[in-house]
Structures are given as structure tokens and as C-alpha cells.
Coordinates of C-alpha atoms and ligand atoms in Angstrom, one line a residue:
M12 CA 0.2 -14.4 -60.2
K13 CA 1.5 -17.6 -61.6
K14 CA 2.0 -20.4 -59.0
I15 CA 5.2 -22.3 -58.4
N16 CA 4.7 -25.6 -56.6
V17 CA 7.3 -26.2 -54.0
G18 CA 8.5 -29.7 -52.9
M19 CA 10.5 -29.3 -49.7
V20 CA 12.9 -32.0 -48.5
G21 CA 13.5 -31.8 -44.7
Y22 CA 11.6 -30.6 -41.7
G23 CA 14.3 -29.4 -39.3
F24 CA 15.3 -25.9 -38.4
M25 CA 15.9 -25.0 -42.0
G26 CA 12.7 -26.6 -43.2
R27 CA 10.9 -24.2 -41.0
T28 CA 12.8 -21.0 -42.0
H29 CA 12.3 -21.9 -45.7
S30 CA 8.6 -22.8 -45.4
N31 CA 8.0 -19.5 -43.5
A32 CA 9.8 -17.6 -46.3
F33 CA 7.8 -19.2 -49.1
L34 CA 4.5 -18.4 -47.3
K35 CA 5.4 -14.8 -46.4
A36 CA 7.3 -13.5 -49.4
P37 CA 4.3 -12.9 -51.7
L38 CA 2.4 -11.2 -48.8
F39 CA 5.0 -8.5 -48.5
F40 CA 6.6 -8.3 -52.0
D41 CA 4.9 -7.8 -55.3
L42 CA 6.2 -11.0 -57.0
P43 CA 5.6 -12.5 -60.5
F44 CA 5.2 -15.9 -59.0
Q45 CA 3.4 -17.3 -55.9
P46 CA 5.2 -20.2 -54.2
V47 CA 2.7 -22.9 -53.1
L48 CA 3.7 -25.3 -50.3
K49 CA 2.8 -28.4 -52.3
T50 CA 4.7 -31.4 -50.8
L51 CA 6.7 -32.0 -47.7
C52 CA 9.2 -34.8 -48.0
A53 CA 10.9 -36.5 -45.0
R54 CA 11.7 -40.0 -43.9
N55 CA 9.7 -40.1 -40.7
A56 CA 6.1 -40.2 -42.0
E57 CA 4.4 -39.2 -38.7
R58 CA 6.6 -36.2 -38.1
A59 CA 6.4 -35.2 -41.8
K60 CA 2.6 -35.2 -41.5
A61 CA 2.6 -33.1 -38.4
F62 CA 5.1 -30.6 -40.0
A63 CA 3.0 -30.5 -43.2
A64 CA -0.2 -29.9 -41.3
N65 CA 1.4 -27.1 -39.3
W66 CA 2.8 -25.2 -42.3
G67 CA -0.1 -26.0 -44.7
Y68 CA 1.6 -28.4 -47.2
E69 CA -1.0 -30.1 -49.4
S70 CA 0.7 -33.5 -49.3
V71 CA 3.4 -35.6 -47.7
E72 CA 6.0 -37.9 -49.3
T73 CA 8.6 -40.1 -47.7
D74 CA 10.6 -40.8 -50.9
W75 CA 12.2 -37.7 -52.5
R76 CA 12.6 -39.6 -55.8
K77 CA 8.8 -39.9 -56.0
M78 CA 8.4 -36.2 -55.1
I79 CA 10.8 -35.2 -57.8
A80 CA 9.1 -37.4 -60.4
S81 CA 5.7 -35.7 -59.7
P82 CA 4.8 -33.3 -62.6
E83 CA 3.0 -31.2 -60.0
I84 CA 6.3 -30.1 -58.4
D85 CA 8.1 -27.1 -60.0
L86 CA 10.7 -26.3 -57.4
V87 CA 12.7 -28.7 -55.2
D88 CA 14.0 -27.1 -52.0
I89 CA 16.7 -29.1 -50.2
A90 CA 16.7 -28.4 -46.5
S91 CA 17.9 -31.9 -45.4
P92 CA 21.4 -32.8 -44.0
N93 CA 24.5 -32.1 -46.2
D94 CA 25.1 -35.7 -47.3
T95 CA 21.8 -35.7 -49.1
H96 CA 22.3 -32.5 -51.1
L97 CA 24.2 -33.9 -54.1
E98 CA 22.0 -36.8 -55.0
I99 CA 18.7 -34.8 -54.6
A100 CA 20.0 -31.7 -56.5
V101 CA 21.3 -33.8 -59.4
A102 CA 18.0 -35.8 -59.7
A103 CA 15.9 -32.6 -59.4
A104 CA 18.0 -30.8 -62.1
K105 CA 17.7 -33.9 -64.4
A106 CA 14.0 -33.8 -63.9
G107 CA 14.0 -30.1 -65.0
K108 CA 13.0 -28.7 -61.6
I109 CA 14.1 -25.3 -60.2
V110 CA 16.5 -26.2 -57.4
M111 CA 17.2 -24.3 -54.1
C112 CA 19.6 -25.8 -51.6
E113 CA 20.6 -25.0 -48.0
K114 CA 24.2 -24.2 -47.4
P115 CA 26.8 -25.5 -47.7
L116 CA 26.0 -26.7 -51.2
G117 CA 28.0 -30.0 -51.0
R118 CA 30.2 -31.6 -48.4
N119 CA 33.2 -30.2 -50.3
A120 CA 33.9 -28.4 -53.6
A121 CA 34.1 -31.7 -55.6
E122 CA 30.5 -32.5 -54.6
S123 CA 29.4 -29.0 -55.3
E124 CA 31.0 -29.1 -58.8
K125 CA 28.8 -32.1 -59.7
M126 CA 25.8 -30.1 -58.5
V127 CA 26.8 -27.1 -60.5
K128 CA 27.3 -29.2 -63.7
A129 CA 23.8 -30.8 -63.2
V130 CA 21.9 -27.5 -62.8
E131 CA 23.9 -25.8 -65.7
K132 CA 23.5 -28.8 -68.0
A133 CA 19.7 -28.8 -67.3
S134 CA 19.6 -24.9 -67.5
V135 CA 17.4 -24.8 -64.4
P136 CA 17.3 -21.8 -62.1
N137 CA 19.2 -22.4 -58.8
M138 CA 20.2 -20.7 -55.6
V139 CA 21.9 -21.5 -52.3
W140 CA 20.5 -20.2 -49.0
Y141 CA 23.4 -18.0 -47.8
N142 CA 20.8 -15.9 -46.0
Y143 CA 23.0 -13.4 -44.2
R144 CA 23.6 -11.5 -47.5
R145 CA 20.0 -10.4 -47.2
V146 CA 20.1 -8.8 -43.7
P147 CA 19.1 -5.2 -44.6
A148 CA 22.1 -3.9 -42.7
V149 CA 24.5 -6.2 -44.6
M150 CA 22.9 -5.2 -47.8
L151 CA 23.4 -1.5 -46.9
A152 CA 27.1 -2.3 -46.2
K153 CA 27.3 -3.7 -49.7
Q154 CA 25.7 -0.5 -51.1
L155 CA 28.2 1.7 -49.2
I156 CA 31.1 -0.3 -50.4
D157 CA 29.9 -0.4 -54.0
E158 CA 29.5 3.4 -53.9
G159 CA 33.2 3.6 -53.0
R160 CA 32.6 5.2 -49.6
L161 CA 35.3 3.1 -47.9
G162 CA 38.0 3.8 -50.4
R163 CA 40.8 1.3 -50.5
V164 CA 40.1 -1.6 -48.2
F165 CA 42.8 -2.7 -45.9
H166 CA 41.2 -5.2 -43.5
Y167 CA 38.3 -7.6 -43.3
R168 CA 37.6 -9.3 -40.0
A169 CA 34.9 -11.9 -39.4
K170 CA 33.9 -14.3 -36.6
F171 CA 31.0 -16.7 -36.2
L172 CA 31.0 -17.9 -32.6
Q173 CA 28.7 -20.5 -30.9
D174 CA 29.0 -22.6 -27.7
W175 CA 26.6 -25.5 -28.1
T176 CA 29.0 -28.4 -28.4
I177 CA 31.2 -27.8 -25.3
S178 CA 29.8 -30.7 -23.3
S179 CA 31.7 -33.9 -23.9
E180 CA 28.4 -35.7 -23.1
L181 CA 26.8 -34.5 -26.3
P182 CA 26.6 -37.4 -28.8
Q183 CA 27.5 -37.1 -32.5
G184 CA 25.2 -38.1 -35.4
G185 CA 21.5 -38.5 -35.8
E186 CA 18.7 -36.0 -36.0
G187 CA 19.7 -32.6 -34.6
L188 CA 23.3 -33.7 -34.1
W189 CA 24.4 -34.6 -37.7
R190 CA 26.5 -31.5 -37.8
L191 CA 29.0 -33.3 -35.5
D192 CA 29.2 -36.3 -37.8
S193 CA 31.8 -35.7 -40.6
K194 CA 30.3 -38.3 -42.9
V195 CA 27.0 -36.4 -42.9
A196 CA 28.2 -32.8 -42.5
G197 CA 31.5 -33.0 -44.5
S198 CA 33.3 -30.7 -42.2
G199 CA 32.6 -29.1 -38.8
V200 CA 32.5 -25.3 -38.2
T201 CA 34.4 -24.6 -41.4
G202 CA 31.5 -25.7 -43.7
D203 CA 28.8 -24.8 -41.3
L204 CA 29.8 -21.4 -39.9
L205 CA 33.0 -20.1 -41.5
A206 CA 31.3 -20.7 -44.9
H207 CA 28.8 -18.0 -44.1
T208 CA 31.6 -15.5 -43.3
I209 CA 33.4 -16.4 -46.5
D210 CA 30.3 -16.1 -48.6
T211 CA 29.5 -12.6 -47.3
A212 CA 33.2 -11.6 -47.5
M213 CA 33.7 -12.5 -51.1
W214 CA 30.4 -10.8 -52.0
L215 CA 31.4 -7.6 -50.1
N216 CA 35.1 -7.5 -50.7
G217 CA 35.8 -9.6 -53.8
G218 CA 37.8 -12.8 -54.3
I219 CA 40.2 -14.5 -51.9
E220 CA 43.6 -15.4 -53.3
E221 CA 45.2 -17.5 -50.5
V222 CA 44.7 -18.8 -47.0
S223 CA 46.6 -20.1 -44.1
A224 CA 44.6 -21.8 -41.4
M225 CA 44.5 -24.0 -38.3
T226 CA 41.6 -26.1 -37.0
E227 CA 41.2 -28.1 -33.8
T228 CA 38.9 -30.9 -32.6
F229 CA 38.8 -30.3 -28.8
I230 CA 36.7 -33.4 -28.0
K231 CA 38.3 -36.3 -29.7
Q232 CA 35.6 -39.0 -29.1
R233 CA 31.9 -38.9 -28.7
K234 CA 29.2 -41.5 -28.5
H235 CA 27.4 -41.9 -31.8
S236 CA 23.7 -41.5 -31.5
L237 CA 22.9 -44.2 -34.0
S238 CA 25.5 -46.9 -33.0
G239 CA 25.5 -46.0 -29.3
K240 CA 29.3 -46.5 -29.4
M241 CA 32.1 -44.1 -28.7
Q242 CA 33.6 -43.0 -32.0
K243 CA 36.4 -40.7 -33.2
V244 CA 35.2 -37.1 -33.8
E245 CA 36.3 -36.1 -37.3
I246 CA 34.8 -32.7 -37.6
D247 CA 36.7 -29.5 -36.8
D248 CA 35.4 -27.8 -33.7
A249 CA 37.2 -24.5 -34.3
S250 CA 38.6 -23.0 -37.5
L251 CA 40.8 -19.9 -37.8
A252 CA 42.2 -18.6 -41.0
L253 CA 44.3 -15.8 -42.3
A254 CA 43.5 -14.7 -45.9
R255 CA 44.6 -12.4 -48.6
F256 CA 42.0 -10.9 -50.8
R257 CA 42.7 -10.3 -54.5
N258 CA 42.3 -6.6 -53.9
G259 CA 45.3 -6.7 -51.5
S260 CA 43.4 -6.5 -48.3
L261 CA 44.1 -8.8 -45.4
A262 CA 41.5 -10.9 -43.5
T263 CA 41.0 -13.0 -40.4
F264 CA 38.2 -15.5 -40.2
E265 CA 37.2 -17.4 -37.1
A266 CA 34.5 -19.9 -36.3
T267 CA 34.0 -22.1 -33.3
R268 CA 31.4 -23.9 -31.2
Y269 CA 33.5 -23.5 -28.1
A270 CA 33.1 -19.7 -27.3
R271 CA 31.2 -20.0 -24.0
G272 CA 28.4 -17.4 -23.9
H273 CA 28.1 -16.8 -27.6
K274 CA 25.1 -18.4 -29.4
A275 CA 25.4 -17.1 -32.9
L276 CA 27.7 -14.2 -32.8
Y277 CA 28.5 -13.4 -36.4
T278 CA 30.4 -10.2 -36.6
L279 CA 32.2 -8.6 -39.5
E280 CA 34.3 -5.5 -39.7
I281 CA 35.8 -3.8 -42.8
N282 CA 38.4 -1.0 -42.5
G283 CA 39.0 1.2 -45.5
E284 CA 41.1 4.3 -46.0
N285 CA 38.1 6.6 -45.6
A286 CA 35.5 4.7 -43.6
S287 CA 34.9 1.5 -41.6
I288 CA 31.9 -0.7 -41.2
L289 CA 31.0 -3.1 -38.4
W290 CA 28.0 -5.4 -38.2
D291 CA 26.9 -7.9 -35.5
L292 CA 24.2 -10.6 -35.9
H293 CA 23.1 -10.2 -32.3
D294 CA 22.1 -6.6 -33.2
L295 CA 21.3 -7.3 -36.8
H296 CA 19.2 -4.3 -37.5
R297 CA 22.1 -1.9 -36.8
L298 CA 25.1 -1.0 -39.0
Q299 CA 28.0 0.7 -37.3
Y300 CA 29.7 3.2 -39.6
F301 CA 32.6 5.5 -39.2
D302 CA 33.5 8.1 -41.9
H303 CA 36.8 9.9 -41.5
R304 CA 35.6 12.7 -43.8
D305 CA 32.9 13.8 -41.4
E306 CA 33.8 17.2 -39.7
G307 CA 36.2 16.7 -36.8
L308 CA 34.0 18.1 -34.1
T309 CA 31.3 15.5 -34.3
R310 CA 33.2 12.7 -36.1
G311 CA 32.6 9.3 -34.6
W312 CA 31.0 5.9 -35.0
K313 CA 27.4 6.1 -36.0
S314 CA 24.9 3.3 -35.1
I315 CA 22.5 3.3 -38.0
H316 CA 19.1 1.8 -37.1
I317 CA 18.1 0.1 -40.3
T318 CA 14.3 0.7 -40.3
D319 CA 13.8 3.6 -42.7
R320 CA 12.1 3.2 -46.1
E321 CA 15.3 4.1 -48.0
H322 CA 17.1 1.2 -46.3
P323 CA 17.3 -2.1 -48.3
Y324 CA 14.1 -4.1 -48.2
M325 CA 12.6 -1.9 -45.4
A326 CA 9.9 -0.2 -47.5
H327 CA 8.2 -3.6 -47.6
W328 CA 8.0 -3.9 -43.9
W329 CA 6.5 -1.8 -41.1
V330 CA 7.0 1.9 -40.4
P331 CA 10.3 3.7 -39.6
G332 CA 11.7 2.7 -36.2
L333 CA 10.2 -0.8 -36.2
Q334 CA 12.9 -3.4 -36.9
I335 CA 12.8 -6.9 -38.5
G336 CA 14.8 -10.0 -37.7
Y337 CA 16.4 -13.3 -38.7
E338 CA 13.5 -14.9 -40.5
H339 CA 13.2 -12.0 -42.9
T340 CA 16.5 -12.8 -44.5
F341 CA 15.0 -16.0 -45.9
I342 CA 11.9 -14.1 -47.0
H343 CA 14.1 -11.6 -48.8
Q344 CA 15.9 -14.5 -50.5
V345 CA 12.6 -16.0 -51.8
A346 CA 11.5 -12.5 -52.9
D347 CA 14.7 -11.9 -54.8
F348 CA 14.7 -15.3 -56.3
M349 CA 11.1 -15.0 -57.6
A350 CA 11.7 -11.5 -58.9
A351 CA 14.8 -12.8 -60.8
L352 CA 12.9 -15.7 -62.2
G353 CA 10.3 -13.3 -63.5
N354 CA 13.0 -11.2 -65.3
G355 CA 14.8 -14.3 -66.6
E356 CA 17.8 -13.3 -64.4
K357 CA 19.9 -15.3 -61.9
A358 CA 19.6 -14.6 -58.2
A359 CA 22.8 -14.8 -56.2
P360 CA 24.3 -16.9 -54.8
T361 CA 23.9 -19.4 -57.6
F362 CA 25.2 -22.9 -57.2
R363 CA 28.3 -21.8 -59.1
E364 CA 28.9 -18.9 -56.8
A365 CA 28.4 -21.0 -53.7
M366 CA 30.9 -23.5 -55.1
A367 CA 33.5 -20.7 -55.0
T368 CA 32.9 -20.5 -51.2
E369 CA 33.6 -24.2 -50.9
D370 CA 36.9 -23.7 -52.8
V371 CA 37.9 -21.4 -50.0
T372 CA 36.6 -23.7 -47.2
D373 CA 38.4 -26.7 -48.8
A374 CA 41.6 -24.6 -49.0
I375 CA 41.3 -23.7 -45.3
L376 CA 40.9 -27.4 -44.4
N377 CA 43.9 -28.3 -46.6
S378 CA 46.0 -25.5 -45.2
A379 CA 45.2 -26.6 -41.6
A380 CA 46.1 -30.2 -42.5
S381 CA 49.3 -29.3 -44.4
R382 CA 50.3 -26.3 -42.2
K383 CA 51.0 -24.4 -45.4
W384 CA 49.6 -21.4 -47.3
V385 CA 47.1 -22.6 -49.9
K386 CA 46.2 -20.7 -53.1
V387 CA 42.5 -20.6 -54.0
R388 CA 41.5 -21.0 -57.6
K389 CA 40.0 -18.1 -59.5
R390 CA 36.5 -18.6 -60.9
P391 CA 33.1 -16.9 -60.8
G392 CA 32.3 -15.9 -57.3
N393 CA 36.0 -15.7 -56.5
E394 CA 37.6 -13.2 -58.9
Ligands
SOE22 C1 24.4 -24.1 -36.7 O1 24.0 -24.1 -35.4 C2 23.6 -23.1 -37.5 O2 22.3 -23.5 -37.4 C3 24.1 -23.1 -39.0 O3 23.9 -24.4 -39.6 C4 23.3 -22.0 -39.7 O4 23.7 -22.0 -41.1 C5 23.6 -20.7 -39.0 O5 23.0 -19.7 -39.7 C6 23.2 -20.7 -37.6 O6 23.8 -21.8 -37.0

């Protein structure tokens, strides 16, 4: 197996999910390339060393430019806060490295566009970590839709609900809390959570034509962790959108960090003329499926336990009946990416496809600000 040396930027939550994925993918999948955890790059040298030692990185760097310049690095993986994505991705592409980037790609579609241009100009393989596409149950939903089992789709309904920012005492900015700082994050829940629901939606149900949205910032001022001063909160705490898909179906999308009791409740439901599908991240190894063509006497919602060998990805894991979880979605992403690399193909979502998601999230923010319906441009990923 040929080796691919990974240079990882970032050691937060996503640094952990990605590192784990690079380590595990070749153990469970037959891959043409073996990712090697070569260099961990982060600003705090002590913490970077501890992270690198724990995950088995061979070296540590505090300057990502130096890491990118190293001929030893083949693949740059960006798992640092959103405001760093653009600069690192462009530099990595210019240096001819493979680039993987945590979502959202940029802080807005304009930043993403620069990243797309950079990777395409350099012709380097690229991918964005929209991991929920690779939950086996969601992959099965895609299969059922592509087989035409739902028939004409009427409705798409998605929510991503959390509750971790309800306290007004929670500061904004700094490590762990940069998602609340608009300068670093770009937007609030629209880019962080709603973006996941939009990515999955366009993958499952095609392009989105127009949106009408509202957003709210419930807590207007928070102390900034770095300055220690009270500052205006400029992110959206909640984001609700109506959307019309290009196939004529209607959608509602909702994301919030103010749904007390919900920690990461991502649910999606699709209603077609023949069948409906329902999925819930808190129960991620099940797909709820209703088929109106079943015989009347026993017709009803099925709860499919996604653990059989014929289910997507499951032949690589344990034995039927034993389920897998969240971390596996990232492992699948690495496995698919390495397999595509071996075949000279692209693994989705590419930077270009992820930019299409940001067209929609930008349109949602614009609609909320203007209180008008906003059309979304047609391009790859949104057709
Ligand atoms: C936010 O809390 C967050 O970690 C997102 O940034 C991730 O993308 C999402 O998958 C889980 O929630």
C-alpha cells in the first residue's frame, strides 16, 4: 500500500475525529493508500505535542506554512477554526498538496469560491468533511431515493437542534467558543448546523431554487474571551428557512442552539408519493421507512436496523445486529476519499460541491436580513 503523509492543522474536536479516521480507515477497508499521521500543526506547542503523542503523529509544527512547505507532506487536512480555512487551503493547493477541509468550507461563498479556484487551478484532489452523508442509514436513504422508491417527492423537512449556548454567562470567542464569534466563524448556526442539513438535502433531493428565512440572535451581548469585554454578538443563534427545491418539492430547515434538551438532534424526513423516509442522528443506526405499496393489513412504518452486510458500509464492520456510530462517518469519508484517489476519481463533496451549500446558506442569511425570498444560483452541487 502506498503511503500518504498527512499534515493536520488543528487539535480540537474535529482534529480528533479526523485523526481517528485516518488511523482506522485502512484497518477496516482495503485501500490503495495508507494515510500516515506525519505532522500535527497547532499554535500552542505544548498542547500540540501532547495531542501528537496521543494520536501517534511523528512530528509537531506550530507554523502551518512550514508544514505545507515540507516535501514530506502529501495531504493537508484543515481542522482549525473557519477563519483559517481560506489561507491554508490556498497555500496548500499552490504547494500541490491534496487538501481536505472541515465544513463549512469558507466563512461565506465568496471565500469558498477562492478556495475552489485554488484547488482546481492546481488540479489537486480535495474534499470537505460533510460527514453525515456517510452515516450508513443516510446512505441507504440515498439508495432508496435513487432507486425511485419514493416516487415524486413533495416534502423535505430537516432540523439540527442543540442547546449549549442558552446561558448568557457563556463568553464568545477563543478556544472552544470561536463558533460564537462571527469574525472567526462567519455565521452562527446557519454555517455550523444548517449547512449540514443543506448539504445532505441537496445530495438526496437535488438543487434548491429559492429560500425565505428568518434568523435571531437571542443574546445580544456576551463577554469576549480574549478581550474580557462585553461585545455585541453578531452570529445567528437560530435560523429557520423555507425552501423550494428545483424538483418542485417544498422544504423547511431549522437550526438552533436554544432547543433545551437537544444536544445534536439532526433529523430529516422526506415524503414522496409512494414512500417516506425519516432519520434521526440520536438513533443514527436506524432508518424509518414507510411504503404505501405494502399490503394493507401489515402496512406501517418500519424501523430498519442498519447492521446487515447488505447495508451501506456495514460489510466492513462487525456482524449483523451490532451497530456503529458517529466516528465511523469520518472513517467512511477517508475510505471513500482514498478509494477515489486510487481510481483517479473525485470523492464528494468536493470543494466545488461544498461551495454550492454556501450559496444556499448565504442566500438564507440574505433573505433573513432583507425579509425577502432569495433565488439561489444554479451550479454544480445545486442543479
Ligand atoms: C457544533 O457543536 C458541532 O460540533 C458542529 O460544528 C459539527 O459540525 C456538528 O456535526 C456537531 O456540532
